Coordinates of C-alpha atoms in Angstrom, one line a residue:
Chain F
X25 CA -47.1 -8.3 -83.1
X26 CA -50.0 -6.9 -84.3
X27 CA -53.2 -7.4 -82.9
X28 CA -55.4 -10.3 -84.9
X29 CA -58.9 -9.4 -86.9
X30 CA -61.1 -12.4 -88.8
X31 CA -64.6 -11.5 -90.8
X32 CA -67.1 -12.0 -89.2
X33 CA -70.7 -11.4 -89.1
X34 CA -71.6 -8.2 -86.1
X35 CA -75.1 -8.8 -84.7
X36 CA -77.5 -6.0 -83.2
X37 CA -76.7 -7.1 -79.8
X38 CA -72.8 -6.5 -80.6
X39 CA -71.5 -9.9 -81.1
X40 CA -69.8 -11.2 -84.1
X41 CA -71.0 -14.7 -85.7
X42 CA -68.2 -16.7 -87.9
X43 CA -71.3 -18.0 -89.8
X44 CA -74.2 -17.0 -91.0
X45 CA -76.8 -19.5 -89.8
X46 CA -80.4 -20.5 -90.5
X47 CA -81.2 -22.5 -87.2
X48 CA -84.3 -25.1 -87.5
X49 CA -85.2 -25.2 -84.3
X50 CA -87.7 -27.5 -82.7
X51 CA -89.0 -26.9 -79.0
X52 CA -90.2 -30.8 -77.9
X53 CA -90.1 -33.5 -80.0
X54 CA -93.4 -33.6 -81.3
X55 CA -92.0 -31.5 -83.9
X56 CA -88.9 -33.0 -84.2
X57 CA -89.4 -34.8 -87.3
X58 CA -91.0 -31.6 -88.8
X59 CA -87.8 -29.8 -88.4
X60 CA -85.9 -32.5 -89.9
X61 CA -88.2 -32.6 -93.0
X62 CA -87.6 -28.9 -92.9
X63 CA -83.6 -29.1 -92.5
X64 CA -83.8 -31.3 -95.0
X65 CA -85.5 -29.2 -97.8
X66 CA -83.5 -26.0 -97.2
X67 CA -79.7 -27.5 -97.8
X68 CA -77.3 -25.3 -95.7
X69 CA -80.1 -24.8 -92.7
X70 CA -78.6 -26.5 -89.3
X71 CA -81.1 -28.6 -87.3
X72 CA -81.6 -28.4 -83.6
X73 CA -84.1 -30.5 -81.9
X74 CA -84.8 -29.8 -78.3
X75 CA -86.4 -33.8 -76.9
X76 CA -88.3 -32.9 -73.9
X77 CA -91.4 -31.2 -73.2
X78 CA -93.4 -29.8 -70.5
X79 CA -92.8 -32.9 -68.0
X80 CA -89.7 -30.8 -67.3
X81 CA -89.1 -29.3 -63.6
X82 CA -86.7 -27.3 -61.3
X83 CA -83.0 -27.1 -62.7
X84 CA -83.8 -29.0 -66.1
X85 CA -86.7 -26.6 -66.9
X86 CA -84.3 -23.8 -66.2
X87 CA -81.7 -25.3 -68.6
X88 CA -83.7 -25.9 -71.3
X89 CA -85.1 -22.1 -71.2
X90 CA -81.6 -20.5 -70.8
X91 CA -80.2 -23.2 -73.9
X92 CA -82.8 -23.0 -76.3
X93 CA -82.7 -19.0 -76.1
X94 CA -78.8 -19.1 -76.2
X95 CA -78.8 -21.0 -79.3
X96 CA -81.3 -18.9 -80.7
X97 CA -79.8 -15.6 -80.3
X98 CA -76.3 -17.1 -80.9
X99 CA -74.1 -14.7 -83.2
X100 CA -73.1 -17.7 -85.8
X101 CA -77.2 -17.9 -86.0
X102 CA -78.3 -15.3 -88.8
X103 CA -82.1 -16.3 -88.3
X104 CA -84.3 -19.0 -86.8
X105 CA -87.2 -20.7 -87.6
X106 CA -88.6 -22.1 -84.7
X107 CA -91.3 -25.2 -84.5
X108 CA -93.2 -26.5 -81.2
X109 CA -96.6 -27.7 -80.4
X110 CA -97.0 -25.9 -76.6
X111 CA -97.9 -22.7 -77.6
X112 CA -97.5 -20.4 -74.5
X113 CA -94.3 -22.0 -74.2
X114 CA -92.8 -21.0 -78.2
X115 CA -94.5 -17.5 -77.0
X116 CA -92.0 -17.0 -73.8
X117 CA -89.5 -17.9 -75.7
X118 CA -89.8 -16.2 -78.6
X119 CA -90.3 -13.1 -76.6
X120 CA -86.7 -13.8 -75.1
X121 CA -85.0 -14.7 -78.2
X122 CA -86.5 -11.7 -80.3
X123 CA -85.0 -9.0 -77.2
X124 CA -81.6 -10.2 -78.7
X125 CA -82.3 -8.5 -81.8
X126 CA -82.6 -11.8 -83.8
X127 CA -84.7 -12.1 -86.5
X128 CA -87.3 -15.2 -85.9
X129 CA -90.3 -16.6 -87.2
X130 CA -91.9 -19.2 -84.7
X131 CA -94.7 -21.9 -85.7
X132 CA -97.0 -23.4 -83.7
X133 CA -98.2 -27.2 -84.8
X134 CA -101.9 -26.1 -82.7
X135 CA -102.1 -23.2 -85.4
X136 CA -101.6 -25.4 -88.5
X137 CA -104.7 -28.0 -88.1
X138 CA -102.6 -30.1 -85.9
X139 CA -100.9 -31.1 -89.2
X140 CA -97.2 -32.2 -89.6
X141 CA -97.5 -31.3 -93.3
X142 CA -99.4 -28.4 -92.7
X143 CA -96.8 -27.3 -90.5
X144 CA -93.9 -28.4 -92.6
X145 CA -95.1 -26.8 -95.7
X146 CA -95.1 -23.1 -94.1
X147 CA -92.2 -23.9 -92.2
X148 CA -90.0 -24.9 -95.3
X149 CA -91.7 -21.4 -96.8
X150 CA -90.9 -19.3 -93.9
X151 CA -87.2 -20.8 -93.8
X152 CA -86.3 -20.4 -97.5
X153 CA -87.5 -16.9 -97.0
X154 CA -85.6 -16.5 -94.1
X155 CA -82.2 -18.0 -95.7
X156 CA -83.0 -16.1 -99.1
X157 CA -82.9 -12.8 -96.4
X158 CA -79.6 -13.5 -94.0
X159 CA -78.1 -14.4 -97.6
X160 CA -77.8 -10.8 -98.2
X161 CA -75.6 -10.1 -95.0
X162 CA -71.8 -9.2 -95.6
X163 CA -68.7 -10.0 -93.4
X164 CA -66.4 -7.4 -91.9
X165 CA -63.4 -6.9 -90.2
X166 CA -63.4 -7.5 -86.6
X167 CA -61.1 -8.1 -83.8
X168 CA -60.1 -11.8 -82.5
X169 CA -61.3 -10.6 -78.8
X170 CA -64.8 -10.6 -79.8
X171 CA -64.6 -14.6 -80.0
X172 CA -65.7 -16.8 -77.3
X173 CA -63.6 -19.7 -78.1
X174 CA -64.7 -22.8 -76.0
X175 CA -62.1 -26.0 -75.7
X176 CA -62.5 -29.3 -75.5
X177 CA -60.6 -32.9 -75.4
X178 CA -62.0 -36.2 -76.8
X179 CA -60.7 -39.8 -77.4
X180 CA -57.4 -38.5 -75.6
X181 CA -54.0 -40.2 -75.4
X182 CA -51.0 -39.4 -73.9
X183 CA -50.3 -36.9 -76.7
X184 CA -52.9 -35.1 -76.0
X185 CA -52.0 -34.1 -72.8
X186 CA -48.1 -33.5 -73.4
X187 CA -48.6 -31.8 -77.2
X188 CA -52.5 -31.3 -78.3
X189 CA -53.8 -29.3 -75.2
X190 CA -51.0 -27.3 -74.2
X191 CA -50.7 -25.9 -77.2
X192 CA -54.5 -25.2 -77.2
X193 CA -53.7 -23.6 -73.8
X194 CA -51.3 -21.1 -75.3
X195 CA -54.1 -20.1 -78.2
X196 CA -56.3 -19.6 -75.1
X197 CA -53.0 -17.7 -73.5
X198 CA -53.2 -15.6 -76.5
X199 CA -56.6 -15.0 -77.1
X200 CA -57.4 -14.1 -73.7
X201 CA -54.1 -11.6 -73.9
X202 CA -55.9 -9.8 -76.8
X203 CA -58.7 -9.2 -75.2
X204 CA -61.3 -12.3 -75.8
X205 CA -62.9 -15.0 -73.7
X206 CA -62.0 -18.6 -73.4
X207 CA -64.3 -21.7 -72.0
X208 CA -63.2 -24.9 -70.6
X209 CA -65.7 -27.1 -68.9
X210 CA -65.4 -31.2 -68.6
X211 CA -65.6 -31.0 -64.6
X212 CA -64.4 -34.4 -63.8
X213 CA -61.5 -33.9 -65.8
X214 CA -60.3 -31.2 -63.0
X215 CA -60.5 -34.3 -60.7
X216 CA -56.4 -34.7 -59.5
X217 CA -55.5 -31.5 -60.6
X218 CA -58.2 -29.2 -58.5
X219 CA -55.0 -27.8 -56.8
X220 CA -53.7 -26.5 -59.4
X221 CA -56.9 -24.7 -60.7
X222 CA -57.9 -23.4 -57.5
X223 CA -55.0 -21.1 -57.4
X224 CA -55.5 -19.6 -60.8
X225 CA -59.2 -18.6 -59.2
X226 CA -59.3 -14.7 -59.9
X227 CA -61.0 -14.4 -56.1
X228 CA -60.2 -17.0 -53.7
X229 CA -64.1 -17.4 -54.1
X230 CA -63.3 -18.7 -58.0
X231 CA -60.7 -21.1 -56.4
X232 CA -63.2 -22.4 -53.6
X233 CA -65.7 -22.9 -56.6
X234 CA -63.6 -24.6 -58.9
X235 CA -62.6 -27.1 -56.5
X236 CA -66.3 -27.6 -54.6
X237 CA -67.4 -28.4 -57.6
X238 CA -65.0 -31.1 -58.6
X239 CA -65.6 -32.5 -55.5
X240 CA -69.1 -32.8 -55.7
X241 CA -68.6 -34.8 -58.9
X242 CA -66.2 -36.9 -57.5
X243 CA -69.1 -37.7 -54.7
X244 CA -71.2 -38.9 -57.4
X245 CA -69.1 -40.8 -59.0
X246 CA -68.3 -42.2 -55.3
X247 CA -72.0 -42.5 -54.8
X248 CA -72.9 -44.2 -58.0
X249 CA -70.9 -46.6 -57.5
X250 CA -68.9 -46.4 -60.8
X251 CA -65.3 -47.4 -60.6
X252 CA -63.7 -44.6 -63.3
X253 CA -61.1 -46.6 -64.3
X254 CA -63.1 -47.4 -67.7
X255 CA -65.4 -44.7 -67.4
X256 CA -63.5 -42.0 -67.4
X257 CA -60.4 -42.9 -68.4
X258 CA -62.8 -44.6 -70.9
X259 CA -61.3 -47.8 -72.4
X260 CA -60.3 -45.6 -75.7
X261 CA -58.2 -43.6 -73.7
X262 CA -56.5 -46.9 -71.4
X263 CA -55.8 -48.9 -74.8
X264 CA -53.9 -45.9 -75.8
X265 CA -52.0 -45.5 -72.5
X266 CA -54.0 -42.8 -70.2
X267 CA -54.4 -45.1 -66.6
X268 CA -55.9 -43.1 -64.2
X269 CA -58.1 -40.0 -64.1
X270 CA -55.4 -38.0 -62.1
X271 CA -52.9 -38.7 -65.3
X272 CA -56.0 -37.8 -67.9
X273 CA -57.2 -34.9 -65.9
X274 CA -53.6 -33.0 -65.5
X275 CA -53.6 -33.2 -69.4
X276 CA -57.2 -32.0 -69.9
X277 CA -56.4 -29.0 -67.9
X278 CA -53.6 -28.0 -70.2
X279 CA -56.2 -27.1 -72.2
X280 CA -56.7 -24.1 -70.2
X281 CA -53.7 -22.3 -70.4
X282 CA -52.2 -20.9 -67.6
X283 CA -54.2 -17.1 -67.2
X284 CA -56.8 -16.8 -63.8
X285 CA -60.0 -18.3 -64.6
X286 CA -62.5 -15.0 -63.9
X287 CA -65.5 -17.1 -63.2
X288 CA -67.1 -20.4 -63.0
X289 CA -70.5 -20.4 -64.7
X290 CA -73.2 -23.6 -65.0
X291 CA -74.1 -24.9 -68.3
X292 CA -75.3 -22.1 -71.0
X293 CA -74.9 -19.6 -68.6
X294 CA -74.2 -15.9 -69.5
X295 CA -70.1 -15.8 -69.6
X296 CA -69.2 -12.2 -68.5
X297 CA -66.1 -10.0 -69.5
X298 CA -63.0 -10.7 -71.3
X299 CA -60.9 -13.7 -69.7
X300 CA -60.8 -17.1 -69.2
X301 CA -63.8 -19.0 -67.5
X302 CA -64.9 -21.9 -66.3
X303 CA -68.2 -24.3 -67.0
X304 CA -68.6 -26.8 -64.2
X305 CA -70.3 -29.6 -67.0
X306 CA -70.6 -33.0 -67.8
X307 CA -67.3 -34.1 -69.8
X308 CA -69.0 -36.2 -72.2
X309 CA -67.8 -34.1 -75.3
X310 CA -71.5 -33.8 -77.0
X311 CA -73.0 -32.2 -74.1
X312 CA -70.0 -30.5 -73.0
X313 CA -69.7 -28.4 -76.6
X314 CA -73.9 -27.8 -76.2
X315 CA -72.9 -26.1 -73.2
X316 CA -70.2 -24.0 -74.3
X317 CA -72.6 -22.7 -77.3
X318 CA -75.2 -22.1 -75.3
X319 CA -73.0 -19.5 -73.5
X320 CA -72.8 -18.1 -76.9
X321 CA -69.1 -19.7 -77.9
X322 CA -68.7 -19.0 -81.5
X323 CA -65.8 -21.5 -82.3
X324 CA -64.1 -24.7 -80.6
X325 CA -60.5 -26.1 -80.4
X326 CA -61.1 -29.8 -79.9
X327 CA -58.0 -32.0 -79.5
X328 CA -58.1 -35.8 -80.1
X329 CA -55.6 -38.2 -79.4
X330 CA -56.7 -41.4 -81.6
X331 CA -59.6 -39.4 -83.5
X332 CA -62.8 -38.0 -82.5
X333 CA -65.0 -36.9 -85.5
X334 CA -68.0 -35.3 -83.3
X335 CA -68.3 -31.7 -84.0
X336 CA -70.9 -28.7 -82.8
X337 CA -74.0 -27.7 -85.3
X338 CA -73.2 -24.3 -84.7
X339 CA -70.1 -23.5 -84.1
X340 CA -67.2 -24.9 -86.0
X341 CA -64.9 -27.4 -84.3
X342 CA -61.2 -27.0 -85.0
X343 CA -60.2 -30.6 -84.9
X344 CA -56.5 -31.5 -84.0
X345 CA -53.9 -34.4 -82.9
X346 CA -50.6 -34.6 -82.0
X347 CA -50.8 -38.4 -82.7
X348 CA -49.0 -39.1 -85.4
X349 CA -50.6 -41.9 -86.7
X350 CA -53.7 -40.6 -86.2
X351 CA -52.5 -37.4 -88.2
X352 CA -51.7 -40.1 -91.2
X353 CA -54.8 -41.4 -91.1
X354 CA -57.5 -38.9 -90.2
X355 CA -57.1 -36.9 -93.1
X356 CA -60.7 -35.8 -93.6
X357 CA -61.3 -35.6 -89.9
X358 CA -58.4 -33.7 -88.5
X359 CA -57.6 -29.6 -89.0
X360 CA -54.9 -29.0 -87.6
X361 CA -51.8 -31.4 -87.4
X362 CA -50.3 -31.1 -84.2
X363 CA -47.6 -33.9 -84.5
X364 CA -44.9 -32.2 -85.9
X365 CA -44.2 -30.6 -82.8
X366 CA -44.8 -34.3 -80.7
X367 CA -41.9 -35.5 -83.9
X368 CA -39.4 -32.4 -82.3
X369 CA -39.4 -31.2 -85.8
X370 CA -41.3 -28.0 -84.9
X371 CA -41.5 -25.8 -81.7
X372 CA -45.0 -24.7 -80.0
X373 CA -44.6 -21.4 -80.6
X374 CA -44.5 -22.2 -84.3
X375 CA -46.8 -24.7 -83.9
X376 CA -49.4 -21.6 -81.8
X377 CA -48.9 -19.0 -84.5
X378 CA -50.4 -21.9 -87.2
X379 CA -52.9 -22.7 -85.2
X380 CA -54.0 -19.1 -84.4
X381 CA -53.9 -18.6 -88.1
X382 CA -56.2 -21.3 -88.8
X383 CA -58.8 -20.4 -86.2
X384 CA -58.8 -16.6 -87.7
X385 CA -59.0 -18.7 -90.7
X386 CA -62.0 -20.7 -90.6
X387 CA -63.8 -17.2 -88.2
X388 CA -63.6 -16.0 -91.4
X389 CA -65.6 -18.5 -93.1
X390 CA -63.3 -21.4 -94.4
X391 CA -65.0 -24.8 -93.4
X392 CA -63.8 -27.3 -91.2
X393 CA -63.7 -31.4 -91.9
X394 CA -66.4 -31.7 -89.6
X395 CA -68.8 -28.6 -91.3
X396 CA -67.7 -30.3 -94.7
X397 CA -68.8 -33.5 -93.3
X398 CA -72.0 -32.2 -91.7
X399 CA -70.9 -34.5 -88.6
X400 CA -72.1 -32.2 -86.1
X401 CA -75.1 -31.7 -83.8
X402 CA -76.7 -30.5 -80.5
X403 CA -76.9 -31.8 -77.1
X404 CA -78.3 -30.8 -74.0
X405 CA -77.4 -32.7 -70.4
X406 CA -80.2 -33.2 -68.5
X407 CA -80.1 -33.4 -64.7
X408 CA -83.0 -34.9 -63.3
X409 CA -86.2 -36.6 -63.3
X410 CA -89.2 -35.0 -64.8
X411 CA -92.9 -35.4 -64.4
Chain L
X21 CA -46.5 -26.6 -56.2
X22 CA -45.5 -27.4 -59.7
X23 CA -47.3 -25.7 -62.3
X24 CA -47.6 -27.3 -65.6
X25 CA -45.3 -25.1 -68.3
X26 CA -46.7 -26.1 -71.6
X27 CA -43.5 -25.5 -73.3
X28 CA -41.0 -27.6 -71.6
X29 CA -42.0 -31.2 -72.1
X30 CA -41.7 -30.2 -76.5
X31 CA -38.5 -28.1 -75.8
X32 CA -36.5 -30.7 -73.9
X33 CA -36.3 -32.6 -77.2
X34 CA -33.8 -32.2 -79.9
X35 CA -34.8 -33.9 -82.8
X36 CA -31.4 -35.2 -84.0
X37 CA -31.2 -37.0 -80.7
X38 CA -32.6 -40.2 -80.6
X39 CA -35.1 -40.1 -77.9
X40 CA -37.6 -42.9 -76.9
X41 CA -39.3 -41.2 -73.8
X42 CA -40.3 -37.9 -72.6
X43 CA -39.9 -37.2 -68.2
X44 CA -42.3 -34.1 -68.4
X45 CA -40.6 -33.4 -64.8
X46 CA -37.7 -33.6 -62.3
X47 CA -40.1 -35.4 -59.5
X48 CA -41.0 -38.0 -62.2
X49 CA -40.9 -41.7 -61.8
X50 CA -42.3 -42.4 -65.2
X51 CA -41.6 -41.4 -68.7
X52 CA -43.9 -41.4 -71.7
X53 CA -43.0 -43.6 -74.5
X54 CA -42.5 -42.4 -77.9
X55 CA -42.7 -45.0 -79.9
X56 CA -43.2 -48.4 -78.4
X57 CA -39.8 -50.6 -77.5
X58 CA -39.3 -54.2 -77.4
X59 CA -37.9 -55.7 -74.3
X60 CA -34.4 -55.7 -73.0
X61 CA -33.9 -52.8 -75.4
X62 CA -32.5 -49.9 -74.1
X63 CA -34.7 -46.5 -74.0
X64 CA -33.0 -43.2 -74.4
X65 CA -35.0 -40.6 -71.6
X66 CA -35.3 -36.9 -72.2
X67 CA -35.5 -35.3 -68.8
X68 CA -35.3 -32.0 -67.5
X69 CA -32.2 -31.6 -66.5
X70 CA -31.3 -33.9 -69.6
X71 CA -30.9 -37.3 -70.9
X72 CA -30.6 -40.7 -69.2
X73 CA -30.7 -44.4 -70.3
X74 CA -32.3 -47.1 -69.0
X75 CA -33.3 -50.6 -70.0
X76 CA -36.8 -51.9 -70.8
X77 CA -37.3 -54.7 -68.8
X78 CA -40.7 -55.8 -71.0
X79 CA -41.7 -54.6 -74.4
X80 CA -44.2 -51.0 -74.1
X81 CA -46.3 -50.3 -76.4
X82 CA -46.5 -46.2 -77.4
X83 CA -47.2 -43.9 -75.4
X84 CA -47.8 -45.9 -72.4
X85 CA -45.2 -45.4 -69.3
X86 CA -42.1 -46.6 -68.2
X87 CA -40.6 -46.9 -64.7
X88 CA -37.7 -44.9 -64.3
X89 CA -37.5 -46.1 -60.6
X90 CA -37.9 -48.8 -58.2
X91 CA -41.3 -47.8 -56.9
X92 CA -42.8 -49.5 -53.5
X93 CA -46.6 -50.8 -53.4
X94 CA -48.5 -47.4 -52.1
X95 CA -45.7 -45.0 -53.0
X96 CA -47.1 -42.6 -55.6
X97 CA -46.9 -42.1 -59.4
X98 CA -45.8 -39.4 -60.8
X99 CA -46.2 -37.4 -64.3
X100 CA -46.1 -33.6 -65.0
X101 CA -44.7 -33.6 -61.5
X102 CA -47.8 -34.5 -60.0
X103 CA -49.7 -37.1 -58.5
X104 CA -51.1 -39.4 -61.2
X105 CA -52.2 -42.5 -58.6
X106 CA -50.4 -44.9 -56.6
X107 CA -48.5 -48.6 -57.4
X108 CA -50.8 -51.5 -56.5
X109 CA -47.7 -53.6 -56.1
X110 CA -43.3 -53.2 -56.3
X111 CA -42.8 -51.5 -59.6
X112 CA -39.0 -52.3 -60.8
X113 CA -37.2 -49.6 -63.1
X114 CA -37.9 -50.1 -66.9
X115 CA -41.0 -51.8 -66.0
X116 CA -44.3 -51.1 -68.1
X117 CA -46.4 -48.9 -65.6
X118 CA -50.3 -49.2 -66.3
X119 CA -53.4 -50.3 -65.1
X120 CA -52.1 -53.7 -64.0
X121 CA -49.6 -51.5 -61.3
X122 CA -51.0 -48.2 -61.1
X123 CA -54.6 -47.4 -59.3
X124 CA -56.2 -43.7 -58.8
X125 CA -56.9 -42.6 -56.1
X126 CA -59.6 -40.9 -56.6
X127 CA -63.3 -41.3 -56.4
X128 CA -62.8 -44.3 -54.1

């Protein structure tokens, strides 16, 4: 079998977007409503509003640096147009985005008379502009190992971890056969099946990692005080038959395939080399996607059980079930119909080569429900208190 | 050590065959319904090593689990051939197995 190609968009850093992106971007939410004024005006623009500000410290500060320029400079991104009121701030960071080769134009509320409209006025100038530019940008052929594919589970049943994410596994199989990188984060969903992950640790060091780092989730949970059972299995997944999170988590790791995980990284970390790797993350899907782009992932597989519409702003989500009621009935929401295979009338490796063709498919530019749908968005965790 | 081999649990089933719940494993003590079952009906198991039958001794709804033996308060659960928890009380075979008999134990 030949090897598989999409077209895509190759950026001056040497990474290939599967869209062509103008990013609103707002730094602090004094300028968040700017940037949605902005997004608004210039139809086809994706919003991202960063919330906090300069009361920031230690791990969060950190985060918020390393996401905010990982967005930025994200290969789906053609151009950005970012907004923020603390100036030496927007000028760090623009420094760091711009040594990615992106192109940029950053706006500073201080250097528009303190004026929203002021601001939004040149802002909606510079980003028509800016759109009107990447517009002229072409796709071309380029192989499936330049994707960074991240995967995810949310609103899981029982399907999902017998049908939906092993067959994700085997795309990520696959892809990180050819060459390309695979993420999988959702930490406390390793919780019950550390064992199995530590031994597919490319170092023992990996393995220690993976399972350290469970751990010190489940002590947090422990410490809390939060009893998971309705947490996480939340009471989605219990209704539809998920009980403990041993049972969800040795489901959610199917997701993963079965190749050594090269590396464990933290949230928007840099992902390094071909492979499969690790994000030790919140599981709560909105954040755990943010992550997964902010280490650059240009395209999600996201299975469902009973439906889950959230999608990333900027990179699409393949949506699929193998539930097949929910495959009936989600027909604007799903992408990929998994239950054929749950129904015995199809196998998995029938059921992988569709799904590889779809996600070369939609590299390549076809839309997904949850693009068409404009139902994604952006998330960052944050860790701890701030000033 | 049983790894999980995304293939089997879909390959075990022939779809002429009337099945009504998957055993993902041979060290299994529950199955994963299908399709929900009524009780006293009886529930058609695709296994590993191949079918068995067994009775539902309440009604299940879909994809929830059923017993496929007896299974002692504290003895552990198991699904993909792996510890998914432990029974909270006696578990009898063809019984519904869920929150109300099964506890994690983890994060305690």
């Amino acid at each position: 079998m030949g090897r598989r190609t999409f077209e895509g968009y190759v950026r001056p850093d040497g990474r290939s977007g599967v869209r062509n992106q103008l990013l609103i971007l707002s730094v602090g939410h004094l300028t968040g409503p700017s940037a949605r004024r902005i997004a608004r005006a210039i139809p086809g623009s994706r919003l991202v509003a960063m919330p906090y500000g300069s009361s920031l410290i230690g791990a969060d500060r950190a985060l918020q640096m390393r996401a905010i320029v990982g967005m930025a400079s994200h290969p789906n991104v053609g151009a950005v147009l970012m907004i923020g009121a603390d100036g030496p701030k927007l000028k760090l960071i623009d420094q760091a985005i711009r040594a990615s080769g992106q192109s940029l134009v950053t706006l500073c509320l201080d250097d528009h008379g303190h004026d929203a409209l002021t601001l939004s006025d040149r802002g909606l100038r510079e980003g028509a502009r800016l759109l009107r530019e990447i517009s002229r940008q072409r796709r071309q052929s380029v192989p499936a190992a330049s994707l960074l594919l991240g995967v995810e589970c949310g609103r899981s049943d029982p399907s999902s971890g017998i049908v939906a994410n092993p067959l994700i596994g085997r795309v990520v199989d696959r892809l990180v056969d050819e060459g390309g990188r695979a993420v999988f984060g959702e930490t406390m969903e390793w919780l019950g099946a550390e064992h199995l992950l530590r031994l597919r640790g490319r170092t023992t060091a990996v393995g220690d990692a993976l399972a350290a780092a469970v751990l010190r989730r489940e002590r947090l949970a422990i410490e809390s005080g939060l009893d998971l059972l309705g947490n996480n299995p939340n009471p989605t997944n219990v209704a539809a038959g998920l009980s403990t999170i041993e049972e969800k988590s040795l489901g959610s790791i199917a997701k993963s395939g079965s190749r050594p995980i090269e590396s464990l990284v933290g949230i928007g970390e840099a992902i390094d080399g071909p492979g499969l790797h690790a994000m030790d993350a919140p599981s709560f899907s909105p954040e755990s996607l943010t992550g997964f782009v902010a280490s650059g992932a240009q395209l999600m597989l996201f299975s469902t059980g009973v439906g889950n519409s959230y999608v990333s702003a900027l990179a699409p989500t393949i949506k699929l079930s193998a539930n097949p009621e929910a495959c009936q009935s989600l027909r604007e929401q799903l992408d990929f119909d998994a239950s054929a295979v749950t129904l015995g009338r199809t196998t998995p490796d029938e059921a992988t080569e569709r799904l590889l063709d779809l996600c070369m498919e939609i590299a390549s530019g076809s839309l997904t429900w949850g693009e068409v749908l404009d139902e994604g968005d952006e998330v960052l965790s944050r860790l701890g208190e701030a000033l | 050590m049983t790894t999980i081999d995304p293939a089997s649990p879909c390959e075990t089933r022939n779809p002429e065959r009337n099945v009504d719940a998957l055993q993902l494993a041979l060290q299994d003590n529950v199955a994963t319904l299908l399709h929900a079952i009524e009780a006293g009906s009886t529930c058609v198991v695709a296994a590993p090593d191949g079918p068995r039958t067994l009775k539902a001794i309440e009604s299940i709804p879909i994809h929830h689990k059923i017993a496929l033996e007896p299974i002692a308060t504290g003895e552990p659960l198991r699904k993909y051939g792996e510890i998914i928890g432990e029974a909270r009380r006696d578990i009898a075979v063809g019984a519904h197995v869920h929150i109300h008999n099964l506890i994690s134990r983890r994060a305690r």
